[in-house]
Amino acid sequence: MLCFEVFRGFVRDLYSFPSFKGFSETMVSIAICLLAVVLFPRELWATQIHADPEGLYSHQMGHGFFILSMGVLAYWLRGRRLIRYKGWRYLQYSALLFTLWNLDAILVHHLENQDDIFMKFSEGTLHAYLRPYPGREWLAWIFFLGKMDHLLCVPAIVFLYLALREMRRSPHRFSPQDDTGL
């Protein structure tokens, strides 16, 4: 708590400089935190490893909830016939791609934690490789292809961006109440 108060005091002092005028105190705090993370990294983990078994289960449940949420969103968009507008249609594409990405992630997490499919070497490095057990080569290929989840996630993010950009350009066209006749 004392550390938090010291940090807030530091931000307030910084905020008093004329060059920081125009930025909110929150923005300055976030910028300082990001700068501290970039300049003083201790350990960086790009890939999250889940401890057995609770970490993996809760993570898989998160993917399942994400799938459910995106499915409801896509259903809702279609039910309200909002997909006739470009922005909402982009949002539907984003929801569908996020759904596929989550299904892919669930499959890959499941395969990753099986001990009888392949042996992993140099795991967690840039030079990791797999050696499938005899008769399990096709599962290793599915795992390998599934690990390229960025091919689903990045287009989903791009469609989300396009949807938000389109909605921002013409927000009056994107009120759900306009389309339901309410």
mmCIF file of C-alpha atoms in Angstrom:
data_model
loop_
_atom_site.group_PDB
_atom_site.id
_atom_site.type_symbol
_atom_site.label_atom_id
_atom_site.label_comp_id
_atom_site.label_asym_id
_atom_site.label_seq_id
_atom_site.Cartn_x
_atom_site.Cartn_y
_atom_site.Cartn_z
ATOM 1 C CA MET A 1 0.000 0.000 0.000
ATOM 2 C CA LEU A 2 2.850 2.343 0.856
ATOM 3 C CA CYS A 3 4.479 1.508 -2.459
ATOM 4 C CA PHE A 4 1.258 2.394 -4.276
ATOM 5 C CA GLU A 5 1.047 5.769 -2.494
ATOM 6 C CA VAL A 6 4.678 6.529 -3.340
ATOM 7 C CA PHE A 7 3.993 5.670 -6.970
ATOM 8 C CA ARG A 8 0.901 7.895 -7.069
ATOM 9 C CA GLY A 9 2.907 10.748 -5.554
ATOM 10 C CA PHE A 10 5.594 10.242 -8.168
ATOM 11 C CA VAL A 11 2.982 10.335 -10.932
ATOM 12 C CA ARG A 12 1.427 13.500 -9.495
ATOM 13 C CA ASP A 13 4.854 15.152 -9.422
ATOM 14 C CA LEU A 14 5.496 14.100 -12.984
ATOM 15 C CA TYR A 15 2.059 15.278 -13.965
ATOM 16 C CA SER A 16 2.904 18.779 -12.744
ATOM 17 C CA PHE A 17 5.524 19.179 -15.487
ATOM 18 C CA PRO A 18 4.227 21.243 -18.394
ATOM 19 C CA SER A 19 5.142 18.576 -20.956
ATOM 20 C CA PHE A 20 2.705 16.118 -19.318
ATOM 21 C CA LYS A 21 -0.224 18.525 -19.402
ATOM 22 C CA GLY A 22 -2.938 17.242 -21.644
ATOM 23 C CA PHE A 23 -2.419 13.634 -20.580
ATOM 24 C CA SER A 24 -4.573 12.138 -17.889
ATOM 25 C CA GLU A 25 -2.970 10.893 -14.694
ATOM 26 C CA THR A 26 -4.039 7.363 -15.609
ATOM 27 C CA MET A 27 -2.339 7.550 -19.000
ATOM 28 C CA VAL A 28 0.892 8.755 -17.401
ATOM 29 C CA SER A 29 0.696 5.913 -14.844
ATOM 30 C CA ILE A 30 0.167 3.315 -17.549
ATOM 31 C CA ALA A 31 3.000 4.718 -19.649
ATOM 32 C CA ILE A 32 5.369 4.617 -16.669
ATOM 33 C CA CYS A 33 4.405 1.009 -15.881
ATOM 34 C CA LEU A 34 4.926 -0.056 -19.495
ATOM 35 C CA LEU A 35 8.254 1.736 -19.603
ATOM 36 C CA ALA A 36 9.338 0.000 -16.390
ATOM 37 C CA VAL A 37 8.378 -3.396 -17.807
ATOM 38 C CA VAL A 38 10.314 -2.735 -21.013
ATOM 39 C CA LEU A 39 13.409 -1.311 -19.332
ATOM 40 C CA PHE A 40 13.634 -3.645 -16.338
ATOM 41 C CA PRO A 41 12.409 -7.071 -17.388
ATOM 42 C CA ARG A 42 13.111 -9.906 -15.003
ATOM 43 C CA GLU A 43 11.608 -12.817 -16.877
ATOM 44 C CA LEU A 44 9.488 -12.772 -19.983
ATOM 45 C CA TRP A 45 7.232 -15.646 -20.827
ATOM 46 C CA ALA A 46 5.590 -15.384 -24.209
ATOM 47 C CA THR A 47 3.941 -18.747 -23.761
ATOM 48 C CA GLN A 48 2.035 -19.517 -20.636
ATOM 49 C CA ILE A 49 2.708 -22.920 -19.142
ATOM 50 C CA HIS A 50 -0.101 -24.362 -17.082
ATOM 51 C CA ALA A 51 0.642 -26.411 -14.005
ATOM 52 C CA ASP A 52 -1.162 -29.752 -13.788
ATOM 53 C CA PRO A 53 -4.042 -30.185 -13.592
ATOM 54 C CA GLU A 54 -5.927 -27.139 -12.276
ATOM 55 C CA GLY A 55 -4.169 -24.570 -14.456
ATOM 56 C CA LEU A 56 -4.973 -26.399 -17.647
ATOM 57 C CA TYR A 57 -8.589 -27.062 -16.668
ATOM 58 C CA SER A 58 -9.298 -23.459 -15.784
ATOM 59 C CA HIS A 59 -7.565 -22.319 -18.979
ATOM 60 C CA GLN A 60 -9.616 -24.746 -21.080
ATOM 61 C CA MET A 61 -12.775 -23.550 -19.337
ATOM 62 C CA GLY A 62 -11.808 -20.000 -20.299
ATOM 63 C CA HIS A 63 -11.536 -21.059 -23.943
ATOM 64 C CA GLY A 64 -14.934 -22.746 -23.660
ATOM 65 C CA PHE A 65 -16.504 -19.629 -22.200
ATOM 66 C CA PHE A 66 -14.934 -17.550 -24.976
ATOM 67 C CA ILE A 67 -16.445 -19.919 -27.584
ATOM 68 C CA LEU A 68 -19.852 -19.638 -25.943
ATOM 69 C CA SER A 69 -19.607 -15.838 -25.840
ATOM 70 C CA MET A 70 -18.599 -15.552 -29.478
ATOM 71 C CA GLY A 71 -21.342 -17.975 -30.518
ATOM 72 C CA VAL A 72 -23.970 -15.951 -28.678
ATOM 73 C CA LEU A 73 -22.638 -12.757 -30.240
ATOM 74 C CA ALA A 74 -22.752 -14.202 -33.783
ATOM 75 C CA TYR A 75 -26.243 -15.600 -33.163
ATOM 76 C CA TRP A 76 -27.424 -12.278 -31.776
ATOM 77 C CA LEU A 77 -25.995 -10.361 -34.742
ATOM 78 C CA ARG A 78 -27.765 -12.653 -37.188
ATOM 79 C CA GLY A 79 -31.000 -12.673 -35.202
ATOM 80 C CA ARG A 80 -31.165 -8.901 -35.233
ATOM 81 C CA ARG A 81 -30.210 -8.837 -38.919
ATOM 82 C CA LEU A 82 -27.389 -6.447 -38.156
ATOM 83 C CA ILE A 83 -24.977 -8.228 -40.462
ATOM 84 C CA ARG A 84 -26.362 -6.312 -43.416
ATOM 85 C CA TYR A 85 -24.176 -3.435 -42.214
ATOM 86 C CA LYS A 86 -20.499 -3.691 -42.901
ATOM 87 C CA GLY A 87 -19.301 -3.000 -39.341
ATOM 88 C CA TRP A 88 -21.536 -5.600 -37.726
ATOM 89 C CA ARG A 89 -20.673 -8.076 -40.473
ATOM 90 C CA TYR A 90 -16.970 -7.593 -39.706
ATOM 91 C CA LEU A 91 -17.764 -8.170 -36.041
ATOM 92 C CA GLN A 92 -19.508 -11.421 -36.955
ATOM 93 C CA TYR A 93 -16.456 -12.558 -38.941
ATOM 94 C CA SER A 94 -14.283 -11.701 -35.969
ATOM 95 C CA ALA A 95 -16.522 -13.715 -33.617
ATOM 96 C CA LEU A 96 -16.458 -16.730 -35.923
ATOM 97 C CA LEU A 97 -12.670 -16.601 -36.290
ATOM 98 C CA PHE A 98 -12.254 -16.232 -32.517
ATOM 99 C CA THR A 99 -14.496 -19.280 -32.110
ATOM 100 C CA LEU A 100 -12.292 -21.297 -34.476
ATOM 101 C CA TRP A 101 -9.174 -20.027 -32.720
ATOM 102 C CA ASN A 102 -10.517 -21.166 -29.349
ATOM 103 C CA LEU A 103 -11.446 -24.598 -30.708
ATOM 104 C CA ASP A 104 -7.938 -24.879 -32.133
ATOM 105 C CA ALA A 105 -6.410 -23.804 -28.827
ATOM 106 C CA ILE A 106 -8.433 -26.376 -26.871
ATOM 107 C CA LEU A 107 -7.271 -29.133 -29.223
ATOM 108 C CA VAL A 108 -3.626 -28.057 -29.089
ATOM 109 C CA HIS A 109 -3.645 -27.757 -25.283
ATOM 110 C CA HIS A 110 -5.124 -31.231 -25.062
ATOM 111 C CA LEU A 111 -2.552 -32.749 -27.442
ATOM 112 C CA GLU A 112 0.266 -30.866 -25.751
ATOM 113 C CA ASN A 113 -0.452 -32.588 -22.460
ATOM 114 C CA GLN A 114 -0.561 -36.133 -23.843
ATOM 115 C CA ASP A 115 2.571 -38.135 -23.169
ATOM 116 C CA ASP A 116 1.960 -40.905 -25.709
ATOM 117 C CA ILE A 117 1.859 -38.862 -28.937
ATOM 118 C CA PHE A 118 5.338 -37.385 -29.263
ATOM 119 C CA MET A 119 8.502 -36.550 -27.413
ATOM 120 C CA LYS A 120 9.394 -32.890 -27.073
ATOM 121 C CA PHE A 121 12.974 -31.696 -27.276
ATOM 122 C CA SER A 122 14.284 -28.272 -26.323
ATOM 123 C CA GLU A 123 10.798 -27.296 -25.234
ATOM 124 C CA GLY A 124 10.333 -23.578 -24.637
ATOM 125 C CA THR A 125 13.112 -22.544 -26.980
ATOM 126 C CA LEU A 126 13.103 -21.319 -30.558
ATOM 127 C CA HIS A 127 14.649 -24.619 -31.671
ATOM 128 C CA ALA A 128 12.170 -27.028 -30.112
ATOM 129 C CA TYR A 129 11.157 -30.058 -32.096
ATOM 130 C CA LEU A 130 8.898 -33.061 -31.820
ATOM 131 C CA ARG A 131 9.537 -36.730 -32.447
ATOM 132 C CA PRO A 132 6.262 -38.606 -32.864
ATOM 133 C CA TYR A 133 5.888 -42.113 -31.562
ATOM 134 C CA PRO A 134 5.384 -44.723 -34.300
ATOM 135 C CA GLY A 135 1.807 -44.677 -35.562
ATOM 136 C CA ARG A 136 1.165 -41.235 -34.075
ATOM 137 C CA GLU A 137 2.688 -39.143 -36.849
ATOM 138 C CA TRP A 138 -0.678 -37.793 -38.000
ATOM 139 C CA LEU A 139 -1.409 -36.474 -34.491
ATOM 140 C CA ALA A 140 1.956 -34.745 -34.459
ATOM 141 C CA TRP A 141 1.021 -33.075 -37.748
ATOM 142 C CA ILE A 142 -2.324 -31.952 -36.347
ATOM 143 C CA PHE A 143 -0.499 -30.573 -33.320
ATOM 144 C CA PHE A 144 2.030 -28.818 -35.550
ATOM 145 C CA LEU A 145 -0.659 -27.232 -37.727
ATOM 146 C CA GLY A 146 -2.744 -26.348 -34.689
ATOM 147 C CA LYS A 147 0.188 -24.488 -33.153
ATOM 148 C CA MET A 148 -0.099 -22.001 -36.009
ATOM 149 C CA ASP A 149 -3.090 -20.468 -34.297
ATOM 150 C CA HIS A 150 -2.005 -17.012 -35.335
ATOM 151 C CA LEU A 151 -3.508 -17.819 -38.753
ATOM 152 C CA LEU A 152 -6.906 -17.650 -37.043
ATOM 153 C CA CYS A 153 -6.249 -15.164 -34.257
ATOM 154 C CA VAL A 154 -4.659 -12.379 -36.284
ATOM 155 C CA PRO A 155 -7.457 -12.201 -38.909
ATOM 156 C CA ALA A 156 -9.976 -12.205 -36.032
ATOM 157 C CA ILE A 157 -8.228 -9.217 -34.507
ATOM 158 C CA VAL A 158 -8.073 -7.472 -37.898
ATOM 159 C CA PHE A 159 -11.827 -7.989 -38.405
ATOM 160 C CA LEU A 160 -12.468 -6.704 -34.896
ATOM 161 C CA TYR A 161 -10.430 -3.618 -35.709
ATOM 162 C CA LEU A 162 -12.283 -3.103 -39.006
ATOM 163 C CA ALA A 163 -15.631 -3.480 -37.230
ATOM 164 C CA LEU A 164 -14.761 -0.934 -34.572
ATOM 165 C CA ARG A 165 -13.368 1.457 -37.172
ATOM 166 C CA GLU A 166 -16.539 1.187 -39.252
ATOM 167 C CA MET A 167 -18.739 1.726 -36.196
ATOM 168 C CA ARG A 168 -16.734 4.744 -35.191
ATOM 169 C CA ARG A 169 -17.095 6.294 -38.642
ATOM 170 C CA SER A 170 -20.867 6.081 -38.682
ATOM 171 C CA PRO A 171 -22.171 5.326 -35.188
ATOM 172 C CA HIS A 172 -25.740 6.361 -35.979
ATOM 173 C CA ARG A 173 -26.117 3.360 -38.297
ATOM 174 C CA PHE A 174 -25.051 0.893 -35.639
ATOM 175 C CA SER A 175 -27.646 1.292 -32.970
ATOM 176 C CA PRO A 176 -29.306 -2.129 -32.468
ATOM 177 C CA GLN A 177 -32.564 -0.356 -31.578
ATOM 178 C CA ASP A 178 -32.751 1.084 -35.105
ATOM 179 C CA ASP A 179 -32.887 -2.379 -36.612
ATOM 180 C CA THR A 180 -35.370 -4.081 -34.338
ATOM 181 C CA GLY A 181 -38.143 -1.599 -34.944
ATOM 182 C CA LEU A 182 -38.279 -0.739 -31.229
#
